[in-house]
Amino acid sequence: MEESYLVSARKYRPSTFGSVVGQKALTATLRNSIATDRLAHAYLFCGSRGVGKTSCARIFAKTINCQHRTPDGDACNECDSCRDFNEGRSLNIIELDAASNNGVEDIRNLVDQVLIPPTTGRYRVFIIDEVHMLSTAAFNAFLKTLEEPPSYVIFILATTEKHKIIPTILSRCQIYDFNRITIQDMIDHLQWVAGQEGITAENAALNVIARKADGAMRDALSIFDQVAASSRGNITYQSTIENLNVLDYEYYTRLVDAFLSGNVQESLLIYKEIRDKGFDSQFFINGLAGHFRDLMVAKDPQTICLLEASDDVRNAMALQAQNCSPQFLYRAMDLCNRADLNYRVATNKQFLVELTLIQLCQLLSPSPADSGMGEGPLRKIAPQAATPNPAPQAVPKPQAAVPQAAPKPQPTAPAEEAPPPPSPIPQPAQQAAPTPSAVPPQHGIPQHAAAPRQPMGAIGHIRSISGMGNLSVHGTSTPKAAEQQAVAPKRQQPFSDDDFLKAWDEYARENPTEKIVANAMATCRPSRVGENHYSIRTLSLIQQQQMTDAKPAILQFIADRLNNDFITLDVDIIASDDEAPPSTWRPAKVLDRMKKDNPYMGTFINDFDLKPE
Ligand SMILES: [Zn+2]
């Protein structure tokens, strides 16, 4: 590196097909066509910048002229021809950059050269880069030569924009489409280059560089040079994000943890740290949106391929994604998107971002009181999250100890806020069982009397979802229950607690992929609170949510095992008994108080013309 500093992009330009990064299938085909001597007279290489089109064209030209190809079909890099190529003085390769030489004159010059046969070697290769930039006149001047070139001429046309190539050219070429280079391929190559240079580099650092390069190896190598120069032979993650001014991925991870635990204070403090580091707030919100998107695709093995990252980052994302329900991620992305859209018009941008963070913390918050910032129902006044139904309606009232005689058919909640979509799994008929009309005579004990601590026990589904905060999901199960009353006949075999627990554990064993559910089933043991009525108390909101989602399937499973269709289950959360449902607040009152307490909030509320419903 001392004598003459060569940038890595040039120094480590691939010299054989084997060293081209990320184009294995394509280079194998090219090599094979050379080995079997089945050459076309015109090739079109398509693909985005930096994926190796020009490198492959040069290697191709070198390989077909090599005097002693290796058994693998690669250039030997030792014969006279190879040496001429490697030293840049071969007369058998002519390159034209059509981006800067796109006129008729340029093509005429090229055509003149086509007429000169090679003095040494077999072929003369003409590489026309960015061929879509040729003017129409130049294209036409070129067409005839392309159609009938001398036998010793091979054209390799390269383009980043295949759709701009006219059909008459396309039909005369053998077309090769280059892949975008994957992050992992880039990291592997950068790691190799680092080794050659005697530089140590953390994988996480190379991951940042590869992401920044956006699929172009050449860019990755120049960014690598830049970082290497400033980090004196030891490329760390920290030095890389500082050098490239990239927001540490760690911030997003910590923020998601804060959202999941509803920790408003923590999220606001993290945001302050980010601002203090000089990052733009809109950039941050977009980065956060991207992080949620990545978590969403990482959650599902089918879509994890959409996550452009190294394998270890993928694994880390998949791990965090386990804690996030799809509903949480969708709504989080939606909130970020809205913040981005409102960003330009917001007078107080910092406040807009903070409000968004608060809303994100509330997505899983059990009650406004728990969100840490006092008055919770902020989502009601956000310009975007307007729901037509007043919130108190959504809150299960503690006075509901009033006998829950029959499930009242309540209006179905508007779709916008309704969290878990109706599960595709058929709701087991026993959901309807506890209602007096469905309870057979031998069920002497009324359900709610058997479960005094859980007045809403009779419709556990509703009770459990209320844990999501004041979301309007009531009523989603009751019409179903009514429907199911019509279903008959029902099984009703007696069973012991042991039978129940056995079936319970069997379900958990048979569904090991549902990690959170299996975990919850192992740690939260169900207790019998009525003849056919069980209750569990989960340890976290996520558990509660996932258990609620899985409940129909679990109950169906147990019903089949025990031959009893009347079993019901309440899914509660351990702390939720102590919380006082927020039945006292009124949106208008809250709004006024917020305006008074915080002038920024007042501006915001006025600017967006927010009104309580
Ligand atoms: Zn050679």
Coordinates of C-alpha atoms and ligand atoms in Angstrom, one line a residue:
M1 CA 0.0 0.0 0.0
E2 CA 2.9 2.3 0.5
E3 CA 4.5 2.5 -3.0
S4 CA 1.5 3.2 -5.1
Y5 CA -1.8 3.3 -3.4
L6 CA -4.4 1.5 -5.4
V7 CA -8.0 1.8 -4.4
S8 CA -9.5 -1.5 -3.5
A9 CA -12.1 -1.3 -6.2
R10 CA -9.3 -1.5 -8.8
K11 CA -6.8 -3.5 -6.9
Y12 CA -9.3 -6.3 -6.2
R13 CA -11.1 -6.2 -9.5
P14 CA -11.8 -9.8 -10.3
S15 CA -9.4 -11.3 -12.7
T16 CA -11.1 -14.7 -13.4
F17 CA -14.7 -15.8 -13.5
G18 CA -14.1 -17.6 -10.2
S19 CA -13.4 -14.4 -8.4
V20 CA -16.5 -12.5 -9.6
V21 CA -18.6 -11.9 -6.5
G22 CA -22.3 -13.0 -6.4
Q23 CA -22.8 -14.2 -10.0
K24 CA -22.0 -17.8 -9.7
A25 CA -24.6 -19.2 -12.2
L26 CA -23.9 -16.6 -14.8
T27 CA -20.2 -17.0 -14.8
A28 CA -20.5 -20.7 -14.9
T29 CA -22.6 -20.4 -18.1
L30 CA -20.1 -18.0 -19.7
R31 CA -17.1 -20.2 -18.8
N32 CA -18.9 -23.2 -20.1
S33 CA -19.7 -21.6 -23.5
I34 CA -16.1 -20.7 -23.8
A35 CA -14.9 -24.2 -23.0
T36 CA -17.3 -25.8 -25.5
D37 CA -16.5 -23.0 -28.0
R38 CA -20.1 -22.1 -28.5
L39 CA -19.7 -18.3 -28.7
A40 CA -22.3 -15.8 -29.8
H41 CA -21.1 -12.8 -31.7
A42 CA -23.0 -10.4 -29.5
Y43 CA -23.8 -10.4 -25.8
L44 CA -25.9 -8.1 -23.7
F45 CA -25.1 -7.8 -20.0
C46 CA -27.9 -6.3 -18.0
G47 CA -27.9 -5.3 -14.3
S48 CA -27.7 -2.4 -11.9
R49 CA -24.4 -0.6 -11.3
G50 CA -21.5 -2.3 -9.6
V51 CA -22.7 -5.9 -10.0
G52 CA -19.7 -6.9 -12.2
K53 CA -20.9 -6.4 -15.8
T54 CA -17.8 -4.7 -17.1
S55 CA -15.5 -6.9 -15.1
C56 CA -17.2 -10.0 -16.6
A57 CA -16.9 -8.5 -20.1
R58 CA -13.1 -8.0 -19.6
I59 CA -12.6 -11.4 -18.1
F60 CA -14.6 -12.9 -21.0
A61 CA -12.3 -11.1 -23.5
K62 CA -9.2 -12.2 -21.7
T63 CA -10.4 -15.8 -21.3
I64 CA -11.3 -16.4 -25.0
N65 CA -7.9 -15.1 -26.0
C66 CA -5.9 -17.1 -23.4
Q67 CA -3.4 -19.5 -24.8
H68 CA -3.5 -22.0 -21.9
R69 CA -6.9 -22.0 -20.2
T70 CA -7.1 -23.8 -16.9
P71 CA -9.0 -27.1 -16.8
D72 CA -11.8 -25.1 -15.1
G73 CA -12.0 -22.9 -18.2
D74 CA -10.5 -19.8 -16.5
A75 CA -7.8 -17.6 -18.0
C76 CA -4.3 -18.6 -17.0
N77 CA -3.2 -15.0 -16.2
E78 CA 0.3 -16.1 -17.3
C79 CA 0.5 -16.4 -21.1
D80 CA 1.4 -13.4 -23.3
S81 CA -2.2 -12.6 -24.1
C82 CA -3.3 -12.7 -20.5
R83 CA -0.4 -10.5 -19.5
D84 CA -1.2 -8.0 -22.1
F85 CA -4.8 -7.9 -20.8
N86 CA -3.7 -7.6 -17.2
E87 CA -1.4 -4.8 -18.0
G88 CA -3.9 -3.0 -20.1
R89 CA -2.1 -3.0 -23.4
S90 CA -4.0 -5.7 -25.3
L91 CA -5.2 -4.6 -28.7
N92 CA -7.9 -7.3 -28.6
I93 CA -10.1 -5.4 -26.2
I94 CA -11.8 -2.1 -27.2
E95 CA -14.0 -0.3 -24.7
L96 CA -16.4 2.5 -25.5
D97 CA -18.4 4.3 -22.8
A98 CA -21.6 5.2 -24.6
A99 CA -22.6 7.5 -21.7
S100 CA -20.0 10.0 -23.0
N101 CA -19.5 8.9 -26.6
N102 CA -23.0 8.4 -27.9
G103 CA -22.9 10.1 -31.3
V104 CA -22.8 8.8 -34.8
E105 CA -19.1 9.7 -35.1
D106 CA -18.2 7.6 -32.1
I107 CA -19.9 4.6 -33.6
R108 CA -18.3 5.2 -37.0
N109 CA -14.9 5.1 -35.4
L110 CA -15.7 1.9 -33.6
V111 CA -17.0 0.3 -36.8
D112 CA -13.8 1.2 -38.6
Q113 CA -11.9 -0.6 -35.9
V114 CA -14.0 -3.7 -36.2
L115 CA -12.6 -4.1 -39.7
I116 CA -9.0 -4.6 -38.3
P117 CA -8.3 -8.3 -37.6
P118 CA -6.4 -9.3 -34.4
T119 CA -2.6 -9.5 -34.8
T120 CA -2.2 -11.9 -31.9
G121 CA -4.9 -14.1 -30.3
R122 CA -8.2 -15.2 -31.8
Y123 CA -10.8 -12.6 -31.0
R124 CA -11.2 -8.8 -30.7
V125 CA -13.8 -7.9 -28.1
F126 CA -15.7 -4.7 -28.3
I127 CA -17.3 -3.6 -25.0
I128 CA -19.9 -0.9 -25.3
D129 CA -20.9 0.3 -21.8
E130 CA -24.2 2.0 -21.0
V131 CA -25.3 1.1 -24.5
H132 CA -28.8 2.5 -23.9
M133 CA -27.2 6.0 -24.1
L134 CA -26.5 5.7 -27.8
S135 CA -28.5 8.2 -29.8
T136 CA -31.0 6.8 -32.3
A137 CA -28.7 7.7 -35.2
A138 CA -25.8 6.0 -33.5
F139 CA -27.9 2.9 -32.9
N140 CA -28.9 2.8 -36.6
A141 CA -25.3 3.2 -37.7
F142 CA -24.3 0.3 -35.4
L143 CA -27.1 -2.1 -36.3
K144 CA -25.6 -3.4 -39.6
T145 CA -22.2 -4.2 -38.0
L146 CA -23.9 -5.9 -35.1
E147 CA -25.9 -8.0 -37.5
E148 CA -22.9 -9.3 -39.5
P149 CA -19.6 -8.7 -37.7
P150 CA -16.4 -10.3 -38.9
S151 CA -15.8 -13.8 -37.5
Y152 CA -13.1 -12.6 -35.1
V153 CA -15.3 -9.9 -33.5
I154 CA -17.4 -10.3 -30.4
F155 CA -19.6 -7.5 -29.0
I156 CA -20.4 -7.2 -25.4
L157 CA -23.0 -4.6 -24.7
A158 CA -23.7 -3.6 -21.1
T159 CA -26.6 -1.7 -19.7
T160 CA -28.2 -0.7 -16.5
E161 CA -31.5 -0.1 -18.3
K162 CA -32.5 -3.1 -20.3
H163 CA -35.9 -1.6 -21.1
K164 CA -34.3 1.2 -23.1
I165 CA -32.7 -1.2 -25.5
I166 CA -34.6 -1.4 -28.8
P167 CA -35.9 -4.8 -29.8
T168 CA -33.8 -4.9 -32.9
I169 CA -30.7 -5.0 -30.7
L170 CA -32.2 -7.3 -28.1
S171 CA -33.0 -9.9 -30.7
R172 CA -29.4 -9.9 -32.0
C173 CA -27.8 -10.6 -28.6
Q174 CA -27.4 -13.3 -26.1
I175 CA -28.8 -11.8 -22.9
Y176 CA -27.3 -12.2 -19.4
D177 CA -29.1 -10.7 -16.4
F178 CA -26.8 -10.0 -13.5
N179 CA -28.1 -10.4 -9.9
R180 CA -27.9 -7.7 -7.3
I181 CA -25.1 -8.8 -5.0
T182 CA -26.4 -10.0 -1.7
I183 CA -25.3 -8.5 1.6
Q184 CA -23.8 -11.7 2.7
D185 CA -21.8 -12.1 -0.6
M186 CA -20.5 -8.6 -0.1
I187 CA -19.5 -9.2 3.5
D188 CA -17.7 -12.3 2.5
H189 CA -15.8 -10.5 -0.2
L190 CA -15.0 -7.5 2.0
Q191 CA -13.7 -9.9 4.7
W192 CA -11.5 -11.5 2.1
V193 CA -10.1 -8.1 1.0
A194 CA -9.6 -7.1 4.6
G195 CA -7.5 -10.3 5.1
Q196 CA -5.4 -9.5 2.0
E197 CA -4.8 -6.0 3.3
G198 CA -3.9 -7.1 6.8
I199 CA -6.9 -5.3 8.2
T200 CA -9.2 -6.7 10.9
A201 CA -12.9 -6.0 10.4
E202 CA -15.9 -6.8 12.5
N203 CA -18.7 -8.5 10.6
A204 CA -21.3 -6.0 11.9
A205 CA -19.1 -3.2 10.4
L206 CA -19.0 -4.9 7.0
N207 CA -22.7 -5.4 7.2
V208 CA -23.2 -1.6 7.6
I209 CA -20.8 -1.0 4.6
A210 CA -22.6 -3.5 2.5
R211 CA -26.0 -2.0 3.2
K212 CA -24.7 1.4 2.4
A213 CA -23.4 0.2 -0.9
D214 CA -26.9 -0.9 -1.9
G215 CA -25.9 -3.8 -4.1
A216 CA -22.9 -2.3 -5.8
M217 CA -19.6 -4.1 -5.1
R218 CA -17.6 -1.2 -6.4
D219 CA -19.2 1.2 -4.0
A220 CA -18.8 -1.3 -1.1
L221 CA -15.0 -1.4 -1.8
S222 CA -14.6 2.4 -1.9
I223 CA -16.6 2.8 1.3
F224 CA -14.4 0.1 2.7
D225 CA -11.3 2.1 1.8
Q226 CA -12.8 5.2 3.3
V227 CA -13.5 3.5 6.6
A228 CA -10.2 1.6 6.6
A229 CA -8.3 4.8 6.1
S230 CA -9.8 6.4 9.2
S231 CA -9.8 3.3 11.5
R232 CA -6.1 2.4 11.2
G233 CA -6.3 -1.2 10.3
N234 CA -9.1 -2.1 12.7
I235 CA -12.6 -1.7 11.3
T236 CA -15.1 -1.8 14.2
Y237 CA -18.8 -1.4 14.1
Q238 CA -18.5 1.8 16.2
S239 CA -15.9 3.4 13.9
T240 CA -17.9 2.5 10.9
I241 CA -21.2 4.0 11.9
E242 CA -19.4 7.1 13.1
N243 CA -17.4 7.4 9.9
L244 CA -20.5 6.8 7.7
N245 CA -22.9 8.7 9.9
V246 CA -25.2 5.8 10.2
L247 CA -27.6 5.6 13.0
D248 CA -26.7 2.7 15.3
Y249 CA -29.0 -0.2 14.8
E250 CA -28.9 -0.7 18.5
Y251 CA -31.1 2.4 19.0
Y252 CA -33.9 0.8 17.1
T253 CA -33.6 -2.4 19.1
R254 CA -33.8 -0.5 22.3
L255 CA -36.7 1.5 21.1
V256 CA -38.7 -1.5 20.2
D257 CA -38.0 -2.9 23.6
A258 CA -39.4 0.3 25.1
F259 CA -42.5 0.1 22.9
L260 CA -43.1 -3.5 23.8
S261 CA -42.9 -2.6 27.5
G262 CA -44.9 0.6 27.1
N263 CA -42.0 2.6 28.5
V264 CA -42.7 6.1 27.3
Q265 CA -39.9 7.8 29.2
E266 CA -37.3 5.5 27.9
S267 CA -38.4 6.0 24.3
L268 CA -38.3 9.8 24.7
L269 CA -34.8 9.6 26.2
I270 CA -33.5 7.4 23.4
Y271 CA -34.9 9.9 20.9
K272 CA -33.1 12.7 22.7
E273 CA -29.8 10.7 22.4
I274 CA -30.4 10.3 18.7
R275 CA -31.0 14.0 18.3
D276 CA -28.0 14.9 20.4
K277 CA -25.9 12.8 17.9
G278 CA -27.1 15.1 15.2
F279 CA -29.5 12.9 13.4
D280 CA -32.4 14.4 11.5
S281 CA -35.8 13.5 13.0
Q282 CA -37.4 12.5 9.7
F283 CA -34.4 10.4 8.9
F284 CA -34.9 8.7 12.2
I285 CA -38.6 8.1 11.8
N286 CA -38.0 6.6 8.4
G287 CA -35.2 4.4 9.8
L288 CA -37.6 3.3 12.5
A289 CA -40.3 2.5 9.9
G290 CA -37.7 0.4 8.1
H291 CA -36.8 -1.4 11.2
F292 CA -40.4 -2.4 11.8
R293 CA -40.6 -3.5 8.2
D294 CA -37.5 -5.6 8.7
L295 CA -38.9 -7.1 11.9
M296 CA -42.1 -8.0 10.0
V297 CA -40.3 -9.9 7.2
A298 CA -37.9 -11.5 9.7
K299 CA -40.8 -12.9 11.7
D300 CA -41.8 -15.3 9.0
P301 CA -39.4 -17.9 7.6
Q302 CA -41.1 -17.4 4.2
T303 CA -40.4 -13.7 4.0
I304 CA -37.0 -13.5 5.8
C305 CA -35.4 -13.6 2.4
L306 CA -36.8 -10.1 1.9
L307 CA -34.5 -8.9 4.7
E308 CA -31.3 -7.6 3.2
A309 CA -28.8 -8.3 5.9
S310 CA -26.0 -10.6 6.9
D311 CA -27.0 -13.9 8.5
D312 CA -26.3 -12.9 12.0
V313 CA -28.3 -9.7 11.7
R314 CA -31.1 -11.7 10.3
N315 CA -31.0 -14.0 13.2
A316 CA -31.0 -11.1 15.7
M317 CA -34.0 -9.6 13.9
A318 CA -35.9 -12.9 13.8
L319 CA -35.3 -13.1 17.6
Q320 CA -36.7 -9.7 18.3
A321 CA -39.5 -10.3 15.9
Q322 CA -40.6 -13.2 18.1
N323 CA -41.8 -10.7 20.7
C324 CA -43.8 -8.6 18.2
S325 CA -47.2 -9.6 17.1
P326 CA -48.0 -8.9 13.4
Q327 CA -50.8 -6.5 14.5
F328 CA -48.2 -4.6 16.6
L329 CA -45.9 -4.3 13.7
Y330 CA -48.5 -3.3 11.2
R331 CA -49.8 -0.6 13.4
A332 CA -46.3 0.6 14.3
M333 CA -45.4 0.9 10.6
D334 CA -48.6 2.8 10.1
L335 CA -47.8 5.2 12.8
C336 CA -44.3 5.9 11.5
N337 CA -45.7 6.3 8.0
R338 CA -48.2 8.9 9.3
A339 CA -45.5 10.8 11.2
D340 CA -43.5 10.9 8.0
L341 CA -46.4 12.2 6.0
N342 CA -47.2 14.8 8.6
Y343 CA -43.6 15.8 9.1
R344 CA -43.5 18.6 6.6
V345 CA -46.6 20.3 7.8
A346 CA -46.0 20.0 11.5
T347 CA -44.9 23.2 13.1
N348 CA -43.2 21.4 15.9
K349 CA -41.5 18.4 14.4
Q350 CA -39.8 17.2 17.5
F351 CA -43.2 17.1 19.2
L352 CA -44.7 15.2 16.3
V353 CA -42.0 12.5 16.7
E354 CA -42.4 12.4 20.4
L355 CA -46.1 12.0 20.1
T356 CA -45.5 9.1 17.6
L357 CA -43.2 7.5 20.1
I358 CA -45.8 7.8 22.8
Q359 CA -48.4 6.2 20.6
L360 CA -46.0 3.4 19.7
C361 CA -45.6 2.8 23.5
Q362 CA -49.3 2.6 23.8
L363 CA -49.9 0.0 21.2
L364 CA -49.5 -2.8 23.7
S365 CA -50.1 -0.7 26.8
P366 CA -52.7 -2.4 29.1
S367 CA -54.2 0.9 30.2
P368 CA -53.4 4.6 29.9
A369 CA -52.4 4.7 33.5
D370 CA -49.6 2.2 32.8
S371 CA -48.1 4.0 29.9
G372 CA -46.2 6.1 32.3
M373 CA -47.3 9.5 31.1
G374 CA -50.5 9.8 32.9
E375 CA -53.4 10.5 30.5
G376 CA -53.3 7.7 28.0
P377 CA -55.8 8.1 25.3
L378 CA -53.5 10.1 23.1
R379 CA -54.3 7.9 20.2
K380 CA -57.8 9.3 20.3
I381 CA -56.6 12.8 19.6
A382 CA -53.9 12.1 17.1
P383 CA -55.1 13.4 13.7
Q384 CA -54.7 10.0 12.1
A385 CA -56.0 7.6 14.6
A386 CA -59.5 9.0 14.7
T387 CA -62.1 6.3 15.4
P388 CA -65.7 7.0 15.1
N389 CA -66.7 5.3 18.4
P390 CA -66.0 7.1 21.7
A391 CA -63.5 5.3 23.7
P392 CA -65.4 4.7 27.0
Q393 CA -67.6 2.4 25.1
A394 CA -64.6 0.2 24.5
V395 CA -63.6 0.0 28.1
P396 CA -65.0 -2.9 30.0
K397 CA -66.5 -1.4 33.0
P398 CA -65.7 -2.7 36.4
Q399 CA -69.4 -2.5 37.3
A400 CA -69.9 -5.2 34.8
A401 CA -70.2 -7.4 37.8
V402 CA -73.8 -6.8 37.1
P403 CA -74.9 -10.2 36.0
Q404 CA -73.8 -10.8 32.4
A405 CA -77.1 -12.3 31.6
A406 CA -76.7 -12.8 27.9
P407 CA -74.2 -11.5 25.5
K408 CA -75.6 -8.3 24.1
P409 CA -75.1 -8.0 20.4
Q410 CA -73.0 -5.0 20.4
P411 CA -72.2 -3.0 17.3
T412 CA -69.1 -4.4 15.7
A413 CA -66.1 -2.1 16.2
P414 CA -64.9 -0.2 13.2
A415 CA -62.2 -2.0 11.4
E416 CA -59.5 0.7 11.7
E417 CA -58.6 0.0 15.3
A418 CA -59.9 -3.5 15.8
P419 CA -56.8 -5.5 16.7
P420 CA -56.7 -9.2 16.0
P421 CA -58.6 -10.0 12.9
P422 CA -61.1 -12.7 13.4
S423 CA -59.1 -15.9 13.5
P424 CA -59.6 -18.2 10.6
I425 CA -59.8 -21.1 13.1
P426 CA -63.4 -21.9 13.7
Q427 CA -64.4 -20.7 17.2
P428 CA -65.2 -23.8 19.3
A429 CA -68.8 -24.0 20.2
Q430 CA -68.1 -24.0 23.9
Q431 CA -67.5 -20.3 23.7
A432 CA -71.2 -20.0 24.0
A433 CA -71.5 -22.4 26.8
P434 CA -71.4 -20.2 29.9
T435 CA -74.3 -18.1 28.8
P436 CA -77.4 -19.2 30.7
S437 CA -79.3 -20.2 27.7
A438 CA -76.6 -22.5 26.6
V439 CA -75.8 -24.0 30.0
P440 CA -77.4 -27.3 30.4
P441 CA -79.5 -27.8 33.6
Q442 CA -76.8 -29.8 35.4
H443 CA -74.5 -26.8 35.3
G444 CA -75.8 -25.6 38.7
I445 CA -73.2 -23.0 39.5
P446 CA -73.5 -19.8 37.5
Q447 CA -70.2 -19.1 35.9
H448 CA -69.7 -15.6 37.3
A449 CA -70.4 -16.8 40.8
A450 CA -67.7 -19.4 40.5
A451 CA -65.3 -16.8 39.4
P452 CA -65.9 -13.8 41.6
R453 CA -62.6 -12.1 40.8
Q454 CA -63.4 -12.1 37.2
P455 CA -66.8 -10.6 36.6
M456 CA -66.3 -10.7 32.9
G457 CA -65.3 -14.3 33.0
A458 CA -68.4 -15.4 31.2
I459 CA -67.1 -13.9 28.1
G460 CA -63.4 -14.3 28.6
H461 CA -62.6 -13.4 25.1
I462 CA -63.8 -9.9 25.6
R463 CA -62.1 -9.5 29.0
S464 CA -58.8 -10.7 27.6
I465 CA -58.7 -8.4 24.7
S466 CA -59.4 -5.5 26.9
G467 CA -55.9 -5.9 28.0
M468 CA -54.8 -4.4 24.8
G469 CA -55.9 -1.0 26.0
N470 CA -59.0 0.8 25.2
L471 CA -59.3 -0.7 21.8
S472 CA -62.8 -1.2 20.4
V473 CA -62.9 -4.9 20.0
H474 CA -65.9 -5.6 22.0
G475 CA -68.6 -7.5 20.3
T476 CA -66.5 -9.4 18.0
S477 CA -67.1 -12.6 19.7
T478 CA -70.6 -12.2 20.9
P479 CA -72.4 -12.5 17.6
K480 CA -70.4 -15.6 16.9
A481 CA -71.5 -17.0 20.3
A482 CA -75.1 -16.4 19.3
E483 CA -74.5 -18.3 16.1
Q484 CA -72.9 -21.1 17.8
Q485 CA -75.8 -21.7 20.1
A486 CA -77.5 -23.2 17.1
V487 CA -74.8 -25.8 16.7
A488 CA -75.6 -29.2 18.1
P489 CA -75.1 -31.8 19.5
K490 CA -72.4 -31.1 22.0
R491 CA -70.1 -33.4 23.8
Q492 CA -70.2 -33.2 27.6
Q493 CA -68.1 -35.9 29.2
P494 CA -66.9 -35.2 32.7
F495 CA -63.1 -34.9 33.2
S496 CA -60.6 -34.4 36.0
D497 CA -58.1 -31.6 36.4
D498 CA -55.4 -34.0 35.5
D499 CA -57.1 -34.9 32.2
F500 CA -57.3 -31.2 31.4
L501 CA -53.7 -30.5 32.2
K502 CA -52.6 -33.5 30.2
A503 CA -54.4 -32.2 27.1
W504 CA -53.1 -28.8 27.9
D505 CA -49.5 -30.0 27.9
E506 CA -50.1 -32.1 24.8
Y507 CA -51.2 -29.1 22.8
A508 CA -48.0 -27.2 23.9
R509 CA -45.9 -30.2 22.9
E510 CA -47.5 -30.6 19.5
N511 CA -47.1 -26.9 18.6
P512 CA -43.5 -26.2 19.5
T513 CA -43.2 -23.5 16.8
E514 CA -45.6 -21.2 18.6
K515 CA -42.9 -20.4 21.1
I516 CA -44.6 -17.7 23.0
V517 CA -47.8 -19.7 23.4
A518 CA -45.9 -22.9 24.3
N519 CA -44.0 -20.9 26.9
A520 CA -47.1 -19.3 28.3
M521 CA -48.7 -22.7 28.6
A522 CA -45.8 -24.1 30.4
T523 CA -45.4 -21.3 32.9
C524 CA -49.0 -20.2 33.4
R525 CA -50.9 -23.2 34.7
P526 CA -54.7 -23.1 34.3
S527 CA -56.8 -23.2 37.4
R528 CA -60.4 -24.5 37.5
V529 CA -62.8 -21.7 38.4
G530 CA -66.0 -23.4 37.4
E531 CA -67.3 -26.8 36.3
N532 CA -65.9 -26.5 32.8
H533 CA -64.3 -23.2 33.3
Y534 CA -60.6 -22.5 33.5
S535 CA -58.6 -19.4 33.9
I536 CA -54.9 -18.6 33.4
R537 CA -53.0 -15.5 34.3
T538 CA -50.3 -14.7 31.8
L539 CA -47.1 -12.8 32.7
S540 CA -47.0 -10.3 30.0
L541 CA -49.1 -8.6 27.4
I542 CA -47.5 -10.4 24.6
Q543 CA -48.3 -13.7 26.3
Q544 CA -51.8 -12.6 26.9
Q545 CA -52.3 -11.5 23.3
Q546 CA -50.8 -14.6 21.8
M547 CA -52.7 -16.9 24.1
T548 CA -55.9 -15.1 23.2
D549 CA -55.1 -15.6 19.6
A550 CA -54.4 -19.2 20.1
K551 CA -57.3 -19.9 22.5
P552 CA -59.8 -21.1 19.9
A553 CA -57.3 -23.7 18.6
I554 CA -56.3 -24.7 22.1
L555 CA -59.9 -25.1 23.3
Q556 CA -60.8 -27.1 20.2
F557 CA -57.9 -29.4 20.8
I558 CA -58.8 -29.9 24.4
A559 CA -62.5 -30.3 23.6
D560 CA -61.6 -33.1 21.2
R561 CA -59.3 -34.8 23.7
L562 CA -61.8 -34.6 26.6
N563 CA -64.9 -35.1 24.6
N564 CA -66.4 -31.9 26.1
D565 CA -67.5 -28.9 24.2
F566 CA -68.4 -26.7 27.1
I567 CA -64.9 -25.9 28.3
T568 CA -64.0 -22.3 28.5
L569 CA -60.9 -20.4 29.3
D570 CA -60.1 -16.9 30.5
V571 CA -56.8 -15.5 29.5
D572 CA -55.9 -12.8 32.0
I573 CA -52.7 -10.9 32.8
I574 CA -51.1 -11.1 36.2
A575 CA -51.3 -7.4 37.0
S576 CA -54.5 -6.6 35.4
D577 CA -56.6 -7.2 38.5
D578 CA -55.1 -4.2 40.2
E579 CA -55.6 -1.8 37.4
A580 CA -58.6 0.4 37.5
P581 CA -60.2 0.5 34.1
P582 CA -60.0 4.1 32.9
S583 CA -63.6 4.8 32.9
T584 CA -63.5 8.3 34.2
W585 CA -61.6 10.3 31.7
R586 CA -63.4 12.3 29.0
P587 CA -61.6 13.1 25.7
A588 CA -62.6 16.8 25.8
K589 CA -61.4 17.2 29.4
V590 CA -58.1 15.5 28.6
L591 CA -57.6 17.6 25.5
D592 CA -58.1 20.8 27.5
R593 CA -55.7 19.8 30.2
M594 CA -53.1 18.8 27.7
K595 CA -53.4 22.2 26.0
K596 CA -53.0 23.9 29.3
D597 CA -50.1 21.8 30.5
N598 CA -48.1 22.0 27.3
P599 CA -48.1 24.9 24.9
Y600 CA -46.5 22.8 22.2
M601 CA -49.4 20.4 22.5
G602 CA -51.8 23.3 22.2
T603 CA -50.2 24.4 19.0
F604 CA -50.3 20.9 17.7
I605 CA -53.9 20.4 18.6
N606 CA -54.9 23.7 17.0
D607 CA -52.9 23.2 13.9
F608 CA -54.4 19.9 13.2
D609 CA -57.8 21.0 14.4
L610 CA -58.1 18.1 16.6
K611 CA -61.4 17.5 18.3
P612 CA -62.5 14.8 20.8
E613 CA -65.1 12.5 19.5
Ligands
ZN1 ZN -3.6 -17.0 -20.5

